[in-house]
Coordinates of C-alpha atoms in Angstrom, one line a residue:
M501 CA 0.0 52.5 -19.5
G502 CA 3.7 53.2 -20.1
A503 CA 6.5 50.7 -19.5
T504 CA 7.7 52.5 -16.3
E505 CA 4.1 52.8 -14.9
I506 CA 3.7 49.0 -14.6
W507 CA 6.4 48.7 -12.0
K508 CA 5.4 47.7 -8.4
P509 CA 8.5 47.8 -6.3
G510 CA 7.1 45.7 -3.4
Q511 CA 6.2 42.9 -5.8
D512 CA 9.0 43.5 -8.4
T513 CA 12.2 43.6 -6.3
Q514 CA 12.3 39.9 -5.8
R515 CA 11.4 39.3 -9.5
V516 CA 14.4 41.5 -10.4
A517 CA 16.7 39.4 -8.1
T518 CA 15.4 36.2 -9.6
A519 CA 16.0 37.3 -13.1
R520 CA 19.5 38.3 -12.3
T521 CA 20.1 35.0 -10.5
L522 CA 18.9 33.2 -13.6
G523 CA 21.0 35.3 -16.1
Q524 CA 17.8 36.9 -17.4
D525 CA 16.9 40.6 -18.3
P526 CA 15.1 42.3 -15.4
E527 CA 13.2 44.4 -17.9
K528 CA 11.3 41.2 -18.8
I529 CA 9.8 40.5 -15.4
H530 CA 6.3 41.6 -16.5
C531 CA 6.3 39.3 -19.4
P532 CA 4.5 35.9 -19.4
A533 CA 6.2 33.3 -17.2
W534 CA 7.5 30.1 -18.4
G535 CA 8.8 27.4 -16.3
L536 CA 9.8 23.7 -15.7
V537 CA 8.3 21.2 -13.3
G538 CA 9.7 17.7 -12.4
T539 CA 9.3 14.8 -10.0
L540 CA 11.7 13.7 -7.4
G541 CA 11.8 11.2 -4.6
D542 CA 13.5 8.3 -2.9
S543 CA 13.7 6.0 -6.0
I544 CA 16.1 5.4 -8.8
C545 CA 13.2 6.4 -11.1
Y546 CA 13.7 10.0 -10.3
A547 CA 17.5 10.1 -10.3
G548 CA 17.8 11.3 -13.8
V549 CA 15.2 14.1 -13.7
P550 CA 17.4 16.9 -12.3
A551 CA 19.9 16.6 -15.2
K552 CA 17.0 16.8 -17.7
V553 CA 15.5 19.8 -15.9
D554 CA 18.8 21.6 -15.8
A555 CA 19.4 20.9 -19.5
I556 CA 16.0 22.2 -20.5
Q557 CA 16.3 25.1 -18.1
A558 CA 19.6 26.1 -19.6
E559 CA 18.1 25.9 -23.2
L560 CA 15.2 28.0 -22.0
G561 CA 17.4 30.7 -20.6
R562 CA 19.6 30.8 -23.9
R563 CA 16.5 30.7 -26.1
V564 CA 14.8 33.7 -24.3
V565 CA 18.1 35.8 -24.5
D566 CA 19.2 34.7 -27.9
A567 CA 15.8 35.1 -29.6
D568 CA 14.8 37.9 -27.3
L569 CA 11.6 36.1 -26.5
P570 CA 9.1 38.1 -24.4
V571 CA 9.2 35.6 -21.7
R572 CA 9.9 35.7 -18.0
V573 CA 12.0 32.7 -16.9
I574 CA 11.4 31.2 -13.5
A575 CA 13.2 28.6 -11.5
P576 CA 12.0 25.0 -11.8
S577 CA 9.6 23.4 -9.2
F578 CA 9.6 19.9 -8.2
S579 CA 6.9 17.5 -6.9
G580 CA 7.5 14.4 -4.9
G581 CA 6.6 10.7 -5.2
I582 CA 7.6 7.6 -3.4
S583 CA 9.4 4.5 -4.6
D584 CA 6.8 1.8 -5.5
G585 CA 9.5 -0.8 -5.9
Q586 CA 11.0 -0.2 -2.3
R587 CA 7.5 0.1 -0.7
N588 CA 5.7 -2.8 -2.3
G589 CA 4.5 -5.1 0.4
T590 CA 4.7 -2.5 3.3
P591 CA 2.3 -0.1 4.9
Q592 CA 4.0 2.7 3.0
M593 CA 2.7 1.5 -0.4
R594 CA -0.6 3.2 0.6
Y595 CA 1.1 6.4 -0.4
S596 CA 1.8 5.5 -3.9
L597 CA -1.5 6.3 -5.5
I598 CA -1.8 9.2 -3.2
G599 CA 1.3 10.5 -4.6
R600 CA -0.7 11.1 -7.9
E601 CA -2.9 13.4 -6.1
T602 CA -0.3 15.2 -4.1
T603 CA 1.7 15.7 -7.3
N604 CA -1.4 17.3 -8.7
D605 CA -1.6 19.5 -5.8
G606 CA 2.1 20.5 -5.9
V607 CA 2.1 21.2 -9.7
C608 CA -1.1 23.1 -9.5
L609 CA 0.4 25.3 -6.5
H610 CA 3.4 26.1 -8.9
L611 CA 1.4 26.7 -12.1
E612 CA -1.4 28.7 -10.5
G613 CA 0.5 30.3 -7.7
S614 CA 3.3 31.4 -10.0
D615 CA 1.0 32.3 -12.8
L616 CA 2.8 30.2 -15.4
Q617 CA 1.8 30.7 -19.0
G618 CA 4.0 28.0 -20.5
V619 CA 5.1 24.8 -19.1
I620 CA 7.6 22.0 -19.6
A621 CA 7.4 19.0 -17.6
V622 CA 9.9 16.1 -16.8
V623 CA 8.2 13.1 -15.4
A624 CA 9.3 9.8 -13.8
C625 CA 7.7 6.8 -12.2
D626 CA 4.0 6.2 -13.0
K627 CA 1.6 8.1 -10.6
P628 CA 3.5 11.5 -10.6
P629 CA 3.3 12.0 -14.6
V630 CA -0.5 11.3 -14.2
G631 CA -0.8 13.8 -11.4
T632 CA 1.4 16.3 -13.4
L633 CA -0.8 16.1 -16.6
A634 CA -4.0 16.4 -14.6
A635 CA -2.7 19.7 -13.1
I636 CA -1.6 20.9 -16.6
L637 CA -5.0 20.2 -18.0
E638 CA -6.7 21.9 -15.2
R639 CA -4.5 25.0 -15.7
N640 CA -4.8 24.7 -19.6
V641 CA -1.9 26.8 -20.7
P642 CA 0.6 25.9 -23.4
A643 CA 2.5 22.7 -22.1
V644 CA 4.5 19.8 -23.3
I645 CA 5.8 16.7 -21.3
M646 CA 8.9 14.6 -21.6
S647 CA 9.3 11.2 -19.8
D648 CA 12.7 10.8 -17.9
G649 CA 13.1 7.4 -19.6
S650 CA 13.4 3.7 -18.5
I651 CA 16.3 2.1 -16.7
R652 CA 18.3 -0.5 -18.7
P653 CA 17.9 -4.1 -17.6
G654 CA 20.5 -5.8 -15.5
I655 CA 22.4 -8.9 -16.7
D656 CA 22.3 -12.1 -14.6
S657 CA 26.0 -13.0 -14.0
R658 CA 25.1 -16.8 -14.0
T659 CA 22.8 -17.0 -17.1
G660 CA 23.8 -13.9 -19.1
E661 CA 20.0 -13.2 -19.4
A662 CA 18.5 -9.7 -19.0
I663 CA 16.8 -9.2 -15.5
D664 CA 14.9 -6.5 -13.8
I665 CA 12.9 -5.6 -10.6
I666 CA 10.4 -8.2 -11.4
T667 CA 13.0 -11.0 -11.4
C668 CA 13.8 -9.7 -7.9
F669 CA 10.4 -9.9 -6.6
Q670 CA 9.9 -13.3 -8.0
A671 CA 13.0 -14.4 -6.2
A672 CA 11.5 -13.6 -2.8
A673 CA 11.5 -17.3 -1.7
A674 CA 15.0 -18.1 -3.1
A675 CA 17.9 -18.7 -0.9
P676 CA 19.5 -15.7 0.8
E677 CA 22.6 -15.4 -1.3
E678 CA 20.7 -15.9 -4.4
R679 CA 18.2 -13.0 -3.2
R680 CA 21.3 -10.8 -2.5
R681 CA 22.9 -11.5 -6.0
V682 CA 19.8 -10.6 -8.1
A683 CA 19.3 -7.5 -6.0
L684 CA 22.6 -6.3 -6.7
E685 CA 22.5 -7.1 -10.5
A686 CA 19.0 -6.1 -11.4
S687 CA 19.0 -2.3 -11.6
P688 CA 22.1 -0.8 -13.2
G689 CA 22.1 2.9 -13.8
H690 CA 18.8 5.0 -13.4
G691 CA 15.4 5.3 -14.8
S692 CA 11.8 4.1 -14.3
C693 CA 10.8 0.5 -14.6
G694 CA 11.8 -0.7 -18.2
G695 CA 9.1 -3.3 -19.0
M696 CA 5.6 -2.7 -20.3
F697 CA 4.6 -1.8 -16.7
T698 CA 2.6 1.1 -15.6
Y699 CA 5.4 3.7 -16.2
N700 CA 5.8 2.8 -19.9
T701 CA 2.0 2.1 -20.2
M702 CA 1.3 5.7 -19.2
Q703 CA 4.0 7.4 -21.2
A704 CA 2.9 5.7 -24.3
F705 CA -0.6 6.8 -23.3
I706 CA 0.5 10.5 -22.7
A707 CA 2.3 10.6 -25.9
T708 CA -0.5 9.1 -28.0
C709 CA -2.9 11.4 -26.7
G710 CA -0.6 14.2 -27.8
M711 CA 1.1 15.7 -24.9
E712 CA 4.5 14.2 -25.5
P713 CA 6.4 13.9 -28.9
L714 CA 6.2 10.1 -29.8
H715 CA 10.0 9.7 -30.1
M716 CA 10.7 10.8 -26.6
V717 CA 9.1 7.9 -24.8
S718 CA 11.3 4.9 -25.4
P719 CA 14.8 6.0 -25.1
A720 CA 16.4 5.1 -21.7
S721 CA 16.8 7.5 -19.0
E722 CA 20.6 7.6 -19.6
D723 CA 20.3 8.1 -23.4
E724 CA 22.3 11.2 -24.3
R725 CA 19.5 12.5 -26.7
R726 CA 17.6 13.3 -23.5
V727 CA 20.0 16.1 -22.5
R728 CA 21.5 17.0 -26.0
E729 CA 18.8 16.9 -28.5
F730 CA 15.4 16.8 -26.7
P731 CA 15.6 20.1 -24.8
G732 CA 15.8 22.2 -27.9
Q733 CA 13.0 20.2 -29.4
L734 CA 10.9 20.8 -26.3
L735 CA 11.4 24.6 -26.5
D736 CA 10.6 24.4 -30.3
V737 CA 7.3 22.8 -29.2
L738 CA 6.5 25.3 -26.5
Q739 CA 7.2 28.3 -28.7
L740 CA 5.0 26.7 -31.4
L741 CA 2.1 26.0 -28.9
S742 CA 2.4 29.5 -27.5
S743 CA 2.4 31.2 -30.9
R744 CA -0.7 29.2 -32.1
G745 CA -2.6 29.4 -28.8
I746 CA -2.9 25.7 -28.6
R747 CA -3.6 24.5 -25.1
P748 CA -3.7 21.1 -23.4
R749 CA -7.5 20.7 -23.6
D750 CA -7.2 21.4 -27.4
I751 CA -5.1 18.2 -27.6
V752 CA -6.5 16.0 -25.0
T753 CA -9.9 15.4 -26.4
A754 CA -12.2 12.3 -26.1
A755 CA -10.8 11.0 -29.5
A756 CA -7.3 11.5 -28.3
L757 CA -8.0 9.7 -25.1
R758 CA -9.6 6.8 -27.0
N759 CA -6.5 6.6 -29.2
A760 CA -4.2 6.4 -26.1
T761 CA -6.5 3.7 -24.6
L762 CA -6.3 1.6 -27.7
V763 CA -2.5 1.9 -27.8
A764 CA -2.3 0.8 -24.1
I765 CA -4.4 -2.3 -25.0
A766 CA -2.2 -3.1 -28.1
M767 CA 1.0 -2.8 -26.1
G768 CA -0.3 -5.3 -23.3
G769 CA -0.4 -2.3 -20.9
S770 CA -0.9 -2.1 -17.1
T771 CA -4.2 -2.5 -15.4
N772 CA -3.6 0.8 -13.9
V773 CA -4.6 2.5 -17.2
V774 CA -8.2 2.1 -16.3
L775 CA -7.4 4.1 -13.1
H776 CA -5.4 6.8 -14.6
A777 CA -7.4 7.4 -17.9
P778 CA -10.4 8.4 -16.0
E779 CA -8.5 10.7 -14.0
L780 CA -6.9 12.5 -16.9
A781 CA -10.3 12.6 -18.7
R782 CA -11.8 14.3 -15.6
A783 CA -9.1 17.0 -15.6
A784 CA -9.8 17.6 -19.2
G785 CA -13.5 17.9 -18.6
I786 CA -14.4 14.6 -20.1
D787 CA -16.4 11.6 -18.7
F788 CA -14.2 8.7 -19.7
W789 CA -16.7 6.0 -19.5
R790 CA -19.3 7.9 -21.4
E791 CA -17.5 10.0 -23.8
V792 CA -14.4 8.2 -24.7
I793 CA -15.3 4.4 -24.5
T794 CA -17.9 2.3 -22.6
Q795 CA -17.0 -0.8 -20.7
D796 CA -18.6 -3.0 -23.2
E797 CA -16.9 -1.3 -26.0
F798 CA -13.6 -1.6 -24.2
N799 CA -14.1 -5.3 -24.0
R800 CA -15.1 -5.7 -27.6
V801 CA -12.0 -3.7 -28.7
S802 CA -9.9 -5.9 -26.4
R803 CA -11.1 -9.1 -28.0
S804 CA -10.1 -7.9 -31.6
L805 CA -7.2 -5.7 -31.0
P806 CA -3.9 -7.8 -30.9
V807 CA -0.9 -7.2 -28.7
L808 CA 2.0 -6.0 -30.9
V809 CA 4.9 -6.2 -28.5
N810 CA 7.1 -9.0 -27.0
A811 CA 7.7 -7.1 -23.9
R812 CA 8.1 -7.7 -20.1
P813 CA 6.4 -8.8 -17.9
F814 CA 4.4 -11.1 -20.2
G815 CA 7.2 -11.3 -23.0
R816 CA 10.9 -11.0 -23.2
Y817 CA 12.0 -7.6 -24.2
F818 CA 12.3 -4.2 -22.6
M819 CA 11.5 -0.6 -23.6
V820 CA 15.2 -0.1 -24.6
D821 CA 14.8 -2.8 -27.1
I822 CA 11.5 -1.4 -28.4
D823 CA 13.5 1.9 -28.8
A824 CA 16.3 0.1 -30.9
R825 CA 13.6 -1.1 -33.2
G826 CA 12.0 2.4 -33.8
G827 CA 10.2 2.9 -30.6
L828 CA 6.6 4.0 -30.0
P829 CA 6.1 5.4 -33.6
V830 CA 6.4 2.1 -35.1
I831 CA 3.5 0.9 -33.0
V832 CA 1.4 3.9 -33.7
R833 CA 1.8 3.6 -37.3
E834 CA 0.9 0.0 -37.4
L835 CA -2.4 0.8 -35.6
L836 CA -3.1 3.9 -37.9
N837 CA -2.5 1.9 -41.0
A838 CA -4.9 -0.9 -39.6
G839 CA -7.6 1.8 -39.2
V840 CA -7.6 1.5 -35.5
L841 CA -6.6 5.1 -34.4
D842 CA -7.9 8.5 -35.5
G843 CA -5.0 10.1 -37.1
S844 CA -6.7 13.5 -37.2
C845 CA -6.2 14.1 -33.5
L846 CA -3.9 17.3 -32.9
T847 CA -0.6 16.8 -31.0
C848 CA 1.7 19.0 -29.1
T849 CA 4.1 19.3 -32.1
G850 CA 1.2 21.1 -33.9
E851 CA 0.8 18.2 -36.3
T852 CA -2.0 15.7 -36.3
L853 CA -1.1 12.1 -35.0
A854 CA -0.7 10.9 -38.5
E855 CA 1.4 13.9 -39.6
Q856 CA 3.8 13.4 -36.7
V857 CA 4.2 9.7 -37.5
E858 CA 4.8 10.5 -41.1
R859 CA 7.4 13.0 -40.4
L860 CA 9.2 10.5 -37.9
D861 CA 9.0 8.0 -40.6
P862 CA 9.7 4.9 -38.3
P863 CA 10.9 1.7 -39.7
A864 CA 8.6 -1.5 -40.2
P865 CA 8.1 -3.8 -37.3
D866 CA 11.1 -6.1 -36.9
G867 CA 8.8 -9.1 -36.1
D868 CA 10.5 -10.1 -32.9
V869 CA 10.3 -7.2 -30.4
I870 CA 7.6 -5.5 -32.3
H871 CA 5.2 -7.4 -34.4
P872 CA 3.1 -6.2 -37.4
F873 CA -0.8 -5.9 -36.9
S874 CA -1.0 -8.8 -39.5
A875 CA 1.1 -11.1 -37.4
P876 CA 0.8 -10.0 -33.8
Y877 CA 2.5 -11.3 -30.6
K878 CA -0.8 -12.1 -29.1
P879 CA -4.0 -12.3 -31.0
T880 CA -6.2 -10.4 -28.5
G881 CA -5.8 -7.4 -26.3
G882 CA -4.3 -7.4 -22.9
L883 CA -7.0 -6.0 -20.7
R884 CA -10.7 -6.9 -19.9
L885 CA -13.3 -5.5 -17.6
L886 CA -15.4 -7.9 -15.6
R887 CA -18.8 -7.5 -14.0
G888 CA -21.2 -9.9 -12.0
N889 CA -22.4 -10.2 -8.6
L890 CA -18.9 -9.4 -7.2
A891 CA -18.6 -6.3 -9.3
P892 CA -22.2 -5.1 -10.0
A893 CA -21.2 -2.0 -11.9
G894 CA -18.3 -3.5 -13.7
G895 CA -14.8 -2.3 -13.6
A896 CA -12.9 -5.2 -12.1
V897 CA -10.0 -5.6 -14.4
I898 CA -7.9 -8.7 -15.5
K899 CA -4.7 -8.4 -17.5
L900 CA -5.2 -11.3 -20.0
A901 CA -1.7 -10.6 -21.6
G902 CA -0.3 -11.6 -18.3
V903 CA -2.3 -14.9 -17.7
E904 CA -0.1 -17.8 -17.7
G905 CA -2.6 -20.6 -17.4
G906 CA -5.8 -21.9 -15.5
I907 CA -8.4 -20.6 -18.0
V908 CA -10.1 -23.6 -19.8
D909 CA -12.5 -22.8 -22.6
G910 CA -12.7 -19.2 -21.4
R911 CA -13.6 -20.0 -17.7
F912 CA -11.7 -20.3 -14.4
T913 CA -13.5 -21.8 -11.3
G914 CA -11.7 -21.6 -8.1
R915 CA -12.1 -22.0 -4.4
A916 CA -11.8 -18.8 -2.2
R917 CA -9.1 -18.4 0.3
V918 CA -9.9 -15.1 2.0
F919 CA -7.3 -12.7 3.5
D920 CA -8.4 -9.5 5.2
S921 CA -5.1 -7.8 4.5
E922 CA -2.2 -8.0 2.1
Q923 CA 0.2 -8.6 5.0
A924 CA -1.8 -11.6 6.1
L925 CA -1.4 -13.2 2.6
I926 CA 2.4 -12.3 2.5
D927 CA 2.8 -14.0 6.0
A928 CA 0.9 -17.1 4.8
L929 CA 2.9 -17.4 1.5
A930 CA 6.3 -17.0 3.5
T931 CA 5.4 -19.5 6.3
T932 CA 3.0 -22.0 4.9
P933 CA 3.3 -22.0 1.1
D934 CA 2.5 -25.6 0.6
E935 CA -1.1 -25.0 1.9
F936 CA -1.7 -23.2 -1.3
V937 CA -3.1 -25.6 -3.9
D938 CA -4.2 -25.7 -7.6
R939 CA -7.2 -23.6 -8.4
D940 CA -7.3 -21.6 -5.2
M941 CA -8.8 -18.1 -5.7
V942 CA -7.0 -15.9 -3.2
V943 CA -9.1 -13.0 -2.0
I944 CA -7.4 -9.9 -0.6
R945 CA -9.8 -7.4 0.7
Y946 CA -10.0 -4.2 2.9
E947 CA -7.2 -2.8 0.7
G948 CA -9.3 -0.4 -1.5
P949 CA -9.2 3.3 -2.0
K950 CA -10.9 3.9 1.3
G951 CA -10.1 0.7 3.1
A952 CA -6.4 0.6 3.0
P953 CA -6.7 3.6 2.4
G954 CA -5.0 4.4 -0.8
M955 CA -5.5 1.3 -2.9
P956 CA -1.9 -0.2 -2.7
E957 CA -0.5 -2.3 -5.6
L958 CA 0.2 -5.8 -4.7
L959 CA 3.5 -6.7 -6.6
D960 CA 4.9 -8.5 -3.5
P961 CA 2.3 -11.2 -3.2
T962 CA 1.5 -11.7 -6.9
S963 CA 5.2 -12.1 -7.6
R964 CA 5.4 -14.8 -4.8
I965 CA 2.3 -16.6 -6.2
T966 CA 3.6 -16.5 -9.7
T967 CA 7.0 -18.3 -8.6
L968 CA 4.9 -20.7 -6.5
C969 CA 2.7 -21.6 -9.5
R970 CA 5.7 -22.0 -11.8
Q971 CA 7.4 -24.4 -9.4
K972 CA 4.4 -26.4 -8.8
G973 CA 2.9 -26.2 -12.2
I974 CA -0.4 -25.1 -10.8
T975 CA -2.7 -22.0 -11.1
I976 CA -3.5 -19.9 -8.1
A977 CA -5.6 -17.0 -9.1
L978 CA -6.0 -13.8 -7.0
M979 CA -8.7 -11.0 -6.8
T980 CA -8.7 -8.0 -4.8
D981 CA -10.3 -4.4 -4.1
A982 CA -6.7 -3.1 -4.4
R983 CA -4.8 -2.8 -7.6
F984 CA -1.6 -4.5 -9.2
S985 CA 1.7 -3.3 -10.5
G986 CA 2.2 -3.2 -14.2
G987 CA 4.8 -5.9 -13.5
S988 CA 2.3 -8.5 -12.0
V989 CA 1.6 -11.6 -14.1
G990 CA -0.8 -14.6 -13.4
L991 CA -4.5 -14.9 -13.3
V992 CA -5.1 -11.7 -11.2
I993 CA -8.2 -9.4 -11.0
G994 CA -8.1 -6.1 -9.4
H995 CA -10.3 -2.9 -8.8
V996 CA -13.1 -5.1 -7.5
S997 CA -15.8 -2.7 -6.3
P998 CA -17.7 -1.7 -4.3
E999 CA -14.6 -2.4 -2.1
A1000 CA -14.9 -4.4 1.2
A1001 CA -14.7 -1.4 3.5
L1002 CA -17.9 0.0 1.9
G1003 CA -19.7 -3.4 2.3
G1004 CA -19.1 -4.4 -1.3
P1005 CA -20.0 -8.0 -2.3
I1006 CA -16.2 -8.9 -2.0
A1007 CA -16.6 -8.4 2.0
L1008 CA -19.3 -11.4 2.0
I1009 CA -17.0 -14.0 0.4
E1010 CA -16.1 -16.8 2.7
D1011 CA -13.3 -19.4 2.5
G1012 CA -14.3 -22.3 0.2
D1013 CA -16.9 -20.3 -1.8
T1014 CA -16.8 -21.0 -5.6
I1015 CA -15.5 -18.1 -7.6
V1016 CA -16.1 -18.2 -11.4
V1017 CA -14.3 -16.0 -13.9
D1018 CA -15.8 -16.2 -17.3
I1019 CA -13.8 -14.4 -20.2
N1020 CA -16.4 -15.4 -22.7
Q1021 CA -19.1 -13.3 -20.9
D1022 CA -16.7 -11.0 -19.1
T1023 CA -18.2 -11.9 -15.6
L1024 CA -16.9 -12.4 -12.1
D1025 CA -19.3 -14.2 -9.7
C1026 CA -19.4 -15.9 -6.5
V1027 CA -21.7 -18.9 -6.6
E1028 CA -22.8 -18.8 -2.9
L1029 CA -23.7 -15.1 -3.1
G1030 CA -26.2 -16.0 -6.2
D1031 CA -28.5 -17.4 -3.4
E1032 CA -30.4 -14.5 -2.1
A1033 CA -30.9 -16.0 1.5
T1034 CA -27.2 -16.7 1.7
A1035 CA -26.4 -13.3 0.5
A1036 CA -28.8 -11.5 2.8
E1037 CA -27.6 -13.6 5.9
R1038 CA -24.1 -12.7 5.4
R1039 CA -24.9 -9.0 4.7
A1040 CA -26.7 -8.7 7.9
R1041 CA -23.8 -10.4 9.8
W1042 CA -21.4 -7.9 8.2
E1043 CA -23.7 -4.9 9.0
A1044 CA -23.9 -6.0 12.6
Q1045 CA -20.1 -6.1 12.9
V1046 CA -20.0 -2.6 11.6
A1047 CA -22.6 -1.5 14.1
A1048 CA -20.7 -3.2 17.0
A1049 CA -17.4 -1.5 16.0
G1050 CA -19.0 1.9 16.0
G1051 CA -19.7 2.4 12.3
T1052 CA -16.6 1.0 10.8
H1053 CA -15.8 -2.7 10.0
P1054 CA -13.1 -4.0 12.4
H1055 CA -11.0 -5.1 9.5
V1056 CA -10.7 -1.4 8.3
R1057 CA -7.5 -0.4 10.1
P1058 CA -7.3 2.9 11.9
V1059 CA -5.2 5.8 10.3
N1060 CA -3.8 8.9 11.9
A1061 CA -1.7 10.3 9.0
R1062 CA -3.3 13.5 7.4
L1063 CA -3.0 12.1 3.8
L1064 CA -4.4 8.7 4.8
R1065 CA -7.3 10.3 6.5
R1066 CA -7.9 12.6 3.6
M1067 CA -8.0 9.5 1.2
R1068 CA -10.3 7.5 3.4
A1069 CA -12.8 10.5 3.7
W1070 CA -12.7 11.5 -0.1
A1071 CA -11.6 8.6 -2.2
L1072 CA -13.5 7.9 -5.5
S1073 CA -14.1 4.5 -6.7
P1074 CA -11.7 2.7 -9.1
L1075 CA -14.1 3.4 -11.9
Q1076 CA -13.8 7.1 -11.3
G1077 CA -10.0 6.9 -11.0
A1078 CA -9.8 6.1 -7.3
G1079 CA -8.5 9.7 -6.8
L1080 CA -9.8 12.4 -4.3
G1081 CA -13.4 13.6 -5.0
E1082 CA -14.9 16.9 -3.6
P1083 CA -15.3 16.8 0.2
E1084 CA -18.9 16.4 1.5
P1085 CA -20.6 19.7 2.1
E1086 CA -21.1 20.6 5.7
P1087 CA -24.5 20.3 6.9
S1088 CA -26.7 23.4 6.8
R1089 CA -26.8 25.4 10.2
G1090 CA -30.0 27.4 9.1

């Protein structure tokens, strides 16, 4: 077919107008489309994204013209997310994890509906990047990701110390003027959370599994490299991927996902990685807990793999400090040299992981911010998965890197204090904090994927408990069917499933029950539920309450919003990523 014969005026006239608007050649409107996606929302996390998208879009337009690339340039598209920091401790926090799913929807709509054949993504916060990469993996056309970057820490005007959003949450019970002061000082500039919280955990994960150049993870959002140097490098990567026919699923393999998981453990990463990694594996056509790593192997690795960074929330430093000492490539090289990682995995640069690190030639660990494998910051990995009569299939997660005390000889035994919502606990901590005592095991339930719905993270109450424990010199543990922020510290256990709304064992715990956490055996048990008669009696009582309430337990709050109803109906378990599964098939009418 000749060049003039492919024109379809009805469809093409808007393409022509778009090309002219973007300064492109209308004769290229039938070439494969390349474009950008970004994330936006009411958060300082997203404030720097438009400038990066604009810089990359401008470089893309120049490159297509100057190199006469056979590419149609289209306008960027943005998906939305909420502010975890602003919404923690509120009903709106239920939309945080849902934002991962809606980001996937929005990016999918653009990639599929606009028939993109090449993609560059600029991502911020922690859930939208995962949703973005999941959509890219499902589309499976050449693509590369760049993180927007972290916010720089604030400086406490009284002490001169670096402070951040976690400082603010832990100041919830301070005097009013002190609360105002730290709020004004803790968040200068823009960018995503700057510690080893979920954002940086997942950016390190995404880069290690090959979808982001390693050196682009650690620079701050306001670092000029992100708008001056990185746009051209990203276009180089996309051209290389396209010319070689390298697609995301060629990069994100089971071995690559394993590498990324091990790096997250070695950096003391967020518990949310065990929600997001299975979701990314699913999008790549991989069963995470079967093909990448089993729960037992995860725990064996975590026992032997040390934490190499002295980073917030369990340490002192921020991602900008890690960047100043060489960034993520330093850590990856240490793990490669120790034989922990598979260096043969392909990355977005067209190099293997080992080759990319060799080219970047990072410095040796400085020994303060980044520690060598031979002399780590902490001797064992940051995460552990628990099973027992409260988590029969496993998957309950504890961040050992963040535990500040209370475990003696590998065990913690506590008394249950049960709260049937996050808000009930926040109210108790605000009004009667002295009623909490050493070795309490606070239980928050009916906040899981279906129960809340949306499985909110509980940074507000965990921060209040952390402050209370430090003031009194005690240990108050917490367990929940919800999840935690990467900024949470203390003896906290999340993702307990089956969740309370589904009648999981956590729904049967009563005040005063004895809860045992055994890190030697990786178990989580309620002593009273070990008695079959007691468990059966409580189960019968719970089921009677459900029946009397019309099929849903009365502690499961009603919801009306479309997204919340969708999440309640289709949410998967935490072990499956707590995302949206396929809807139940309609019953046969035949």
